[in-house]
Amino acid sequence: MSPFSHVGIFTKPNDIRVDNTLHQLHEFLLQRGFQVFCDQNAGLILGLPAMPADALARNIDLAIVVGGDGTLLGTGRLLAPYEVPIVGINLGRLGFLVDVSPDEMTAQLEHILKGQYKEEPRFVLHAEVVRDDEIIGEGDALNDVVLHVRNEIRMIEFTTWVDGHFVNTQRADGLIITTPTGSTAYALSSGGPIMHPALQALALVPICPHTLSDRPLVISNQSAVEIQLCEQRDVPARLSFDGQNNIGLESGDRIRIHTRPEKVRLLHPQSYDYYHILRAKLHWGVQL
Amino acid sequence: MSPFSHVGIFTKPNDIRVDNTLHQLHEFLLQRGFQVFCDQNAGLILGLPAMPADALARNIDLAIVVGGDGTLLGTGRLLAPYEVPIVGINLGRLGFLVDVSPDEMTAQLEHILKGQYKEEPRFVLHAEVVRDDEIIGEGDALNDVVLHVRNEIRMIEFTTWVDGHFVNTQRADGLIITTPTGSTAYALSSGGPIMHPALQALALVPICPHTLSDRPLVISNQSAVEIQLCEQRDVPARLSFDGQNNIGLESGDRIRIHTRPEKVRLLHPQSYDYYHILRAKLHWGVQL
Amino acid sequence: MSPFSHVGIFTKPNDIRVDNTLHQLHEFLLQRGFQVFCDQNAGLILGLPAMPADALARNIDLAIVVGGDGTLLGTGRLLAPYEVPIVGINLGRLGFLVDVSPDEMTAQLEHILKGQYKEEPRFVLHAEVVRDDEIIGEGDALNDVVLHVRNEIRMIEFTTWVDGHFVNTQRADGLIITTPTGSTAYALSSGGPIMHPALQALALVPICPHTLSDRPLVISNQSAVEIQLCEQRDVPARLSFDGQNNIGLESGDRIRIHTRPEKVRLLHPQSYDYYHILRAKLHWGVQL
Amino acid sequence: MSPFSHVGIFTKPNDIRVDNTLHQLHEFLLQRGFQVFCDQNAGLILGLPAMPADALARNIDLAIVVGGDGTLLGTGRLLAPYEVPIVGINLGRLGFLVDVSPDEMTAQLEHILKGQYKEEPRFVLHAEVVRDDEIIGEGDALNDVVLHVRNEIRMIEFTTWVDGHFVNTQRADGLIITTPTGSTAYALSSGGPIMHPALQALALVPICPHTLSDRPLVISNQSAVEIQLCEQRDVPARLSFDGQNNIGLESGDRIRIHTRPEKVRLLHPQSYDYYHILRAKLHWGVQL
């Protein structure tokens, strides 16, 4: 008996590499008697009717994502409020989040669908932008919320508070507020630390800061972070969620960030080992 | 009514800068009817009988440390098992741990001794060195446990496990296992992140690693860390506790590190603000 | 007898802080019998006729710039082909290039105008953008030529050749090609080394590179650098000169960079000491 | 006709991996009529009489080194004063300096011995330690001269001058003075830039500096560098040459470093490409 019955298939648009895997996955699920639902992209490829994202989220008890880490980020943000568990199938290249390879897919799913898996919760950030006491935009992020300069190579200036305490005013290309999940993504390129996925922490990682002692700061994920763009400097800035959605910012805007109560529920094969993926992705076996 | 009655005074050896402060402190405490005990160094300066460290730890309900952060580290390690609260008086230069200035000392102590303070727990690491299945040395650290090459500028090679999971084998000058308290000390010079003192986390920060993707790793402080020096390479190495105590290591030695259950209890003036100290110490107001 | 006779005054627009200094400077020069010419901004403030930039460059034998490092960068690029020497007066805050303070201005100029100065040549980069075998834009830079992503926080992908040798293909937020002059500006925030101004070298400094071993590379300034934006990824990018002028880029564009034969000639007071400025700007006296 | 006639063979001690290559090399040279001389290590393996290092240096017009980069460093320092050209054969793993693989050895040597090679000069540093106006030790380095703390994890404090100009006083684990050749060795692990081998420059790279703005500094290799260990702090320190030879230091000691006039002459196959080696060693093809 499977703990799951209604399975949603999610994939990325316009990538012919997923076709075979998708057909194989679909057939596999049908044969085992699961009810299968498709998102827009999967529906197009499989020639099946697709269900709008919100309806999908409410109607499935398992999501299978075929694609890269980026594809899973989008699905994760969508499903977090519903706490639908997610399995990630990659396109032949291991991802931090999509850790099942196409050629092991059926063998691994056989186990997972029977309830033999490791469940790993990943927390999600919520950020809202306040202008003149009104929320003018908001969004979720599984990797990171990034405040960054737009277009120009002029630095932006902003002030940060944590739990109401003034931290600093800095000038930089931007600031990454990253979860442990995002710590191996953009934040790592900006000098941030790797954080184990189970750590209940956020890192605030400045991007190319003017002051050389402006170093990454790790705080509890239960802390409330607030950032304000300085009024005086009129440099165009933007807030990005997982590098996928954006909100345009104006000087004086305030950004409020907190951790959502619901989690993204990643399901892994029982052989899953975070450090194995870390070694593979960072080429730690490789010596200079 | 004070919550305290038996006060221990701790200071550093051979530093004439503490004399005035110490006499002033002693008189202040006597006038208010506290029973005062001295460690070796304070006894020498005040011309009073000193009590051995262990006896002191058992007989006092408040410790006042006059000196730098280094002095407080030693006292902290001593008092952690007894959970005696500690106030740190600096020598005129703000420390991360000794945040009361001599010229504000009496005013601040007036409040603290009445029970008007902010208490901040800081956790302590315990490390033991295992050779041929026997513990050949152990120690505590409030800042950091540092595995480092000795004498030579040859790299050491070692393997790290977290909660029994193999992390990696790396070659480096060493590895810093730092608490949040130590994150603004040696680990910061080695590229580690700043961690807020309330964060229940450790960072593993490699020192000059051979592989450029060997980056700082932040994990829960409830994780057990184990490190083994590689058998093959006979480079002399050492384990340091807060840079103050040392154990000599041989190839093949295993180091086991975990968080102690007891905490160092720092008492701060109620105006204490961690980020204020951070800004002052890292010169964050200062712009290039 | 002064080696100079025709002095041009250059300043920044819309900054009332320069007014007093500018008037004082103008009077000082007139009293000593110099012929004084104004750029657009100085003319506006002094109520004098201004001369177009090109005519100015051809008619003066000394330029005095009142403003910040940014103001001097613009004047430097303008005057480089004519090799007119430049003195930089700051606005009360020491710059790397504008090292004469307003309150020492007349005393220092007294010496400089008599020929008592240290001359320091700074080389200038020239970059041109080639699309379909045609040069579609070009420019000069005294600090740096910066290839950077525009608008998005997606990485750009580009290939670099030095003297015709393939160096690498990398993914990053961008690449800074910096002179020693620019090495203490944006490149320093991105992890580049400080280069002494007399060094005949360039540094190629990646901005937030995806691959952690993509480190700054220092080469001779006589090397020809060529960079091509990858064809496949259509991420909007831009080329910036000293962060002041820009050229929009398309995928497949090639950027060719070389050192110009002419130099910017900075004149300093005889007490000038590069390391003194470095210490002051980087707060090297300041200890954690 | 070969431009060479007297060939010296150099290798590392106690490494059985070189045996086959050494015998093959020896036979190859004899067959082509070269006079072959052996250093101590090669003599032992080949069962031939060895010549003392100095005599070897004077009697050969070509050196062939079989081993790793470390082996070539020692031979390079030995031969630099005599400007004897050097070919490096590796042990199957590409080095920065030993770029001929054993399986290509005979084919490549065929060309090189006919005079078909790329010659690449690498400059050498000379450092002397002055105590009480007397030189108490000196040495050469092809990679780097490293001032470093010994034994302890306490920082050392030292002052640096370049061409007589005071640069700064810093506290750190040490300071690496690296050539371009050494820039991909220890200095890279300490955050230094990569410098192209043809660049006539030195980098001063602090090791774990206390002040976060103490960044690598690149200067002309014609500059004279002087470093003095501070008098007050009695931390044991040491000066290392290529990590192979050492001089013990006392507080107050002065270290004077300059570039030697003679060069190490590396001979490479004509297909040699520095960037190819850089890509291979830094795994630049490898993407996260």
PDB file of N, CA, C and O in Angstrom, chain B residues 22-51:
ATOM      1  N   LEU B  22      41.291  47.285  39.838  1.00  0.00           N
ATOM      2  CA  LEU B  22      41.123  46.201  40.794  1.00  0.00           C
ATOM      3  C   LEU B  22      40.909  46.736  42.218  1.00  0.00           C
ATOM      4  O   LEU B  22      40.016  46.263  42.936  1.00  0.00           O
ATOM      5  N   HIS B  23      41.720  47.717  42.583  1.00  0.00           N
ATOM      6  CA  HIS B  23      41.553  48.303  43.925  1.00  0.00           C
ATOM      7  C   HIS B  23      40.192  48.972  44.064  1.00  0.00           C
ATOM      8  O   HIS B  23      39.503  48.826  45.079  1.00  0.00           O
ATOM      9  N   GLN B  24      39.828  49.679  43.023  1.00  0.00           N
ATOM     10  CA  GLN B  24      38.536  50.367  43.031  1.00  0.00           C
ATOM     11  C   GLN B  24      37.396  49.356  43.144  1.00  0.00           C
ATOM     12  O   GLN B  24      36.448  49.537  43.914  1.00  0.00           O
ATOM     13  N   LEU B  25      37.516  48.280  42.410  1.00  0.00           N
ATOM     14  CA  LEU B  25      36.497  47.229  42.414  1.00  0.00           C
ATOM     15  C   LEU B  25      36.385  46.570  43.792  1.00  0.00           C
ATOM     16  O   LEU B  25      35.283  46.364  44.314  1.00  0.00           O
ATOM     17  N   HIS B  26      37.553  46.285  44.367  1.00  0.00           N
ATOM     18  CA  HIS B  26      37.588  45.606  45.660  1.00  0.00           C
ATOM     19  C   HIS B  26      36.902  46.453  46.726  1.00  0.00           C
ATOM     20  O   HIS B  26      36.036  45.980  47.469  1.00  0.00           O
ATOM     21  N   GLU B  27      37.268  47.726  46.771  1.00  0.00           N
ATOM     22  CA  GLU B  27      36.700  48.639  47.745  1.00  0.00           C
ATOM     23  C   GLU B  27      35.186  48.758  47.563  1.00  0.00           C
ATOM     24  O   GLU B  27      34.405  48.717  48.514  1.00  0.00           O
ATOM     25  N   PHE B  28      34.790  48.880  46.296  1.00  0.00           N
ATOM     26  CA  PHE B  28      33.372  48.998  45.952  1.00  0.00           C
ATOM     27  C   PHE B  28      32.568  47.813  46.491  1.00  0.00           C
ATOM     28  O   PHE B  28      31.492  47.967  47.055  1.00  0.00           O
ATOM     29  N   LEU B  29      33.139  46.626  46.344  1.00  0.00           N
ATOM     30  CA  LEU B  29      32.427  45.414  46.764  1.00  0.00           C
ATOM     31  C   LEU B  29      32.365  45.312  48.286  1.00  0.00           C
ATOM     32  O   LEU B  29      31.334  44.950  48.866  1.00  0.00           O
ATOM     33  N   LEU B  30      33.492  45.662  48.932  1.00  0.00           N
ATOM     34  CA  LEU B  30      33.522  45.605  50.399  1.00  0.00           C
ATOM     35  C   LEU B  30      32.495  46.561  51.004  1.00  0.00           C
ATOM     36  O   LEU B  30      31.744  46.199  51.898  1.00  0.00           O
ATOM     37  N   GLN B  31      32.496  47.791  50.457  1.00  0.00           N
ATOM     38  CA  GLN B  31      31.560  48.807  50.963  1.00  0.00           C
ATOM     39  C   GLN B  31      30.116  48.332  50.926  1.00  0.00           C
ATOM     40  O   GLN B  31      29.290  48.714  51.733  1.00  0.00           O
ATOM     41  N   ARG B  32      29.797  47.540  49.922  1.00  0.00           N
ATOM     42  CA  ARG B  32      28.413  47.073  49.772  1.00  0.00           C
ATOM     43  C   ARG B  32      28.180  45.737  50.471  1.00  0.00           C
ATOM     44  O   ARG B  32      27.125  45.124  50.324  1.00  0.00           O
ATOM     45  N   GLY B  33      29.188  45.290  51.240  1.00  0.00           N
ATOM     46  CA  GLY B  33      28.995  44.125  52.088  1.00  0.00           C
ATOM     47  C   GLY B  33      29.125  42.768  51.425  1.00  0.00           C
ATOM     48  O   GLY B  33      28.680  41.763  51.985  1.00  0.00           O
ATOM     49  N   PHE B  34      29.727  42.741  50.202  1.00  0.00           N
ATOM     50  CA  PHE B  34      29.917  41.444  49.552  1.00  0.00           C
ATOM     51  C   PHE B  34      31.130  40.734  50.138  1.00  0.00           C
ATOM     52  O   PHE B  34      32.107  41.375  50.551  1.00  0.00           O
ATOM     53  N   GLN B  35      31.061  39.418  50.163  1.00  0.00           N
ATOM     54  CA  GLN B  35      32.259  38.649  50.509  1.00  0.00           C
ATOM     55  C   GLN B  35      33.087  38.509  49.258  1.00  0.00           C
ATOM     56  O   GLN B  35      32.582  38.054  48.217  1.00  0.00           O
ATOM     57  N   VAL B  36      34.346  38.884  49.312  1.00  0.00           N
ATOM     58  CA  VAL B  36      35.175  38.936  48.106  1.00  0.00           C
ATOM     59  C   VAL B  36      36.267  37.880  48.156  1.00  0.00           C
ATOM     60  O   VAL B  36      36.929  37.714  49.183  1.00  0.00           O
ATOM     61  N   PHE B  37      36.416  37.167  47.070  1.00  0.00           N
ATOM     62  CA  PHE B  37      37.465  36.155  46.925  1.00  0.00           C
ATOM     63  C   PHE B  37      38.330  36.509  45.724  1.00  0.00           C
ATOM     64  O   PHE B  37      37.838  37.074  44.750  1.00  0.00           O
ATOM     65  N   CYS B  38      39.595  36.151  45.821  1.00  0.00           N
ATOM     66  CA  CYS B  38      40.517  36.515  44.741  1.00  0.00           C
ATOM     67  C   CYS B  38      41.119  35.281  44.089  1.00  0.00           C
ATOM     68  O   CYS B  38      41.444  34.313  44.781  1.00  0.00           O
ATOM     69  N   ASP B  39      41.298  35.355  42.764  1.00  0.00           N
ATOM     70  CA  ASP B  39      42.117  34.321  42.134  1.00  0.00           C
ATOM     71  C   ASP B  39      43.584  34.686  42.364  1.00  0.00           C
ATOM     72  O   ASP B  39      43.912  35.727  42.951  1.00  0.00           O
ATOM     73  N   GLN B  40      44.489  33.826  41.924  1.00  0.00           N
ATOM     74  CA  GLN B  40      45.928  34.011  42.125  1.00  0.00           C
ATOM     75  C   GLN B  40      46.391  35.419  41.727  1.00  0.00           C
ATOM     76  O   GLN B  40      47.044  36.122  42.496  1.00  0.00           O
ATOM     77  N   ASN B  41      46.013  35.818  40.509  1.00  0.00           N
ATOM     78  CA  ASN B  41      46.508  37.091  39.975  1.00  0.00           C
ATOM     79  C   ASN B  41      45.942  38.278  40.748  1.00  0.00           C
ATOM     80  O   ASN B  41      46.667  39.221  41.076  1.00  0.00           O
ATOM     81  N   ALA B  42      44.648  38.240  41.025  1.00  0.00           N
ATOM     82  CA  ALA B  42      44.022  39.348  41.753  1.00  0.00           C
ATOM     83  C   ALA B  42      44.575  39.427  43.173  1.00  0.00           C
ATOM     84  O   ALA B  42      44.825  40.517  43.704  1.00  0.00           O
ATOM     85  N   GLY B  43      44.793  38.267  43.799  1.00  0.00           N
ATOM     86  CA  GLY B  43      45.343  38.230  45.152  1.00  0.00           C
ATOM     87  C   GLY B  43      46.695  38.924  45.226  1.00  0.00           C
ATOM     88  O   GLY B  43      46.960  39.732  46.129  1.00  0.00           O
ATOM     89  N   LEU B  44      47.535  38.643  44.245  1.00  0.00           N
ATOM     90  CA  LEU B  44      48.870  39.246  44.198  1.00  0.00           C
ATOM     91  C   LEU B  44      48.787  40.771  44.141  1.00  0.00           C
ATOM     92  O   LEU B  44      49.497  41.484  44.852  1.00  0.00           O
ATOM     93  N   ILE B  45      47.934  41.261  43.295  1.00  0.00           N
ATOM     94  CA  ILE B  45      47.822  42.706  43.098  1.00  0.00           C
ATOM     95  C   ILE B  45      47.191  43.379  44.320  1.00  0.00           C
ATOM     96  O   ILE B  45      47.624  44.445  44.758  1.00  0.00           O
ATOM     97  N   LEU B  46      46.167  42.757  44.871  1.00  0.00           N
ATOM     98  CA  LEU B  46      45.447  43.372  45.989  1.00  0.00           C
ATOM     99  C   LEU B  46      46.101  43.074  47.341  1.00  0.00           C
ATOM    100  O   LEU B  46      45.681  43.599  48.376  1.00  0.00           O
ATOM    101  N   GLY B  47      47.133  42.221  47.322  1.00  0.00           N
ATOM    102  CA  GLY B  47      47.781  41.859  48.577  1.00  0.00           C
ATOM    103  C   GLY B  47      46.839  41.074  49.493  1.00  0.00           C
ATOM    104  O   GLY B  47      46.843  41.237  50.712  1.00  0.00           O
ATOM    105  N   LEU B  48      46.030  40.251  48.895  1.00  0.00           N
ATOM    106  CA  LEU B  48      45.061  39.458  49.656  1.00  0.00           C
ATOM    107  C   LEU B  48      45.326  37.984  49.418  1.00  0.00           C
ATOM    108  O   LEU B  48      45.916  37.601  48.402  1.00  0.00           O
ATOM    109  N   PRO B  49      44.868  37.130  50.346  1.00  0.00           N
ATOM    110  CA  PRO B  49      45.033  35.699  50.105  1.00  0.00           C
ATOM    111  C   PRO B  49      44.217  35.273  48.877  1.00  0.00           C
ATOM    112  O   PRO B  49      43.111  35.759  48.670  1.00  0.00           O
ATOM    113  N   ALA B  50      44.801  34.374  48.105  1.00  0.00           N
ATOM    114  CA  ALA B  50      44.114  33.881  46.908  1.00  0.00           C
ATOM    115  C   ALA B  50      43.566  32.492  47.179  1.00  0.00           C
ATOM    116  O   ALA B  50      44.024  31.782  48.067  1.00  0.00           O
ATOM    117  N   MET B  51      42.585  32.105  46.421  1.00  0.00           N
ATOM    118  CA  MET B  51      41.971  30.796  46.579  1.00  0.00           C
ATOM    119  C   MET B  51      42.258  29.998  45.303  1.00  0.00           C
ATOM    120  O   MET B  51      42.236  30.559  44.207  1.00  0.00           O
TER     121      MET B  51
END
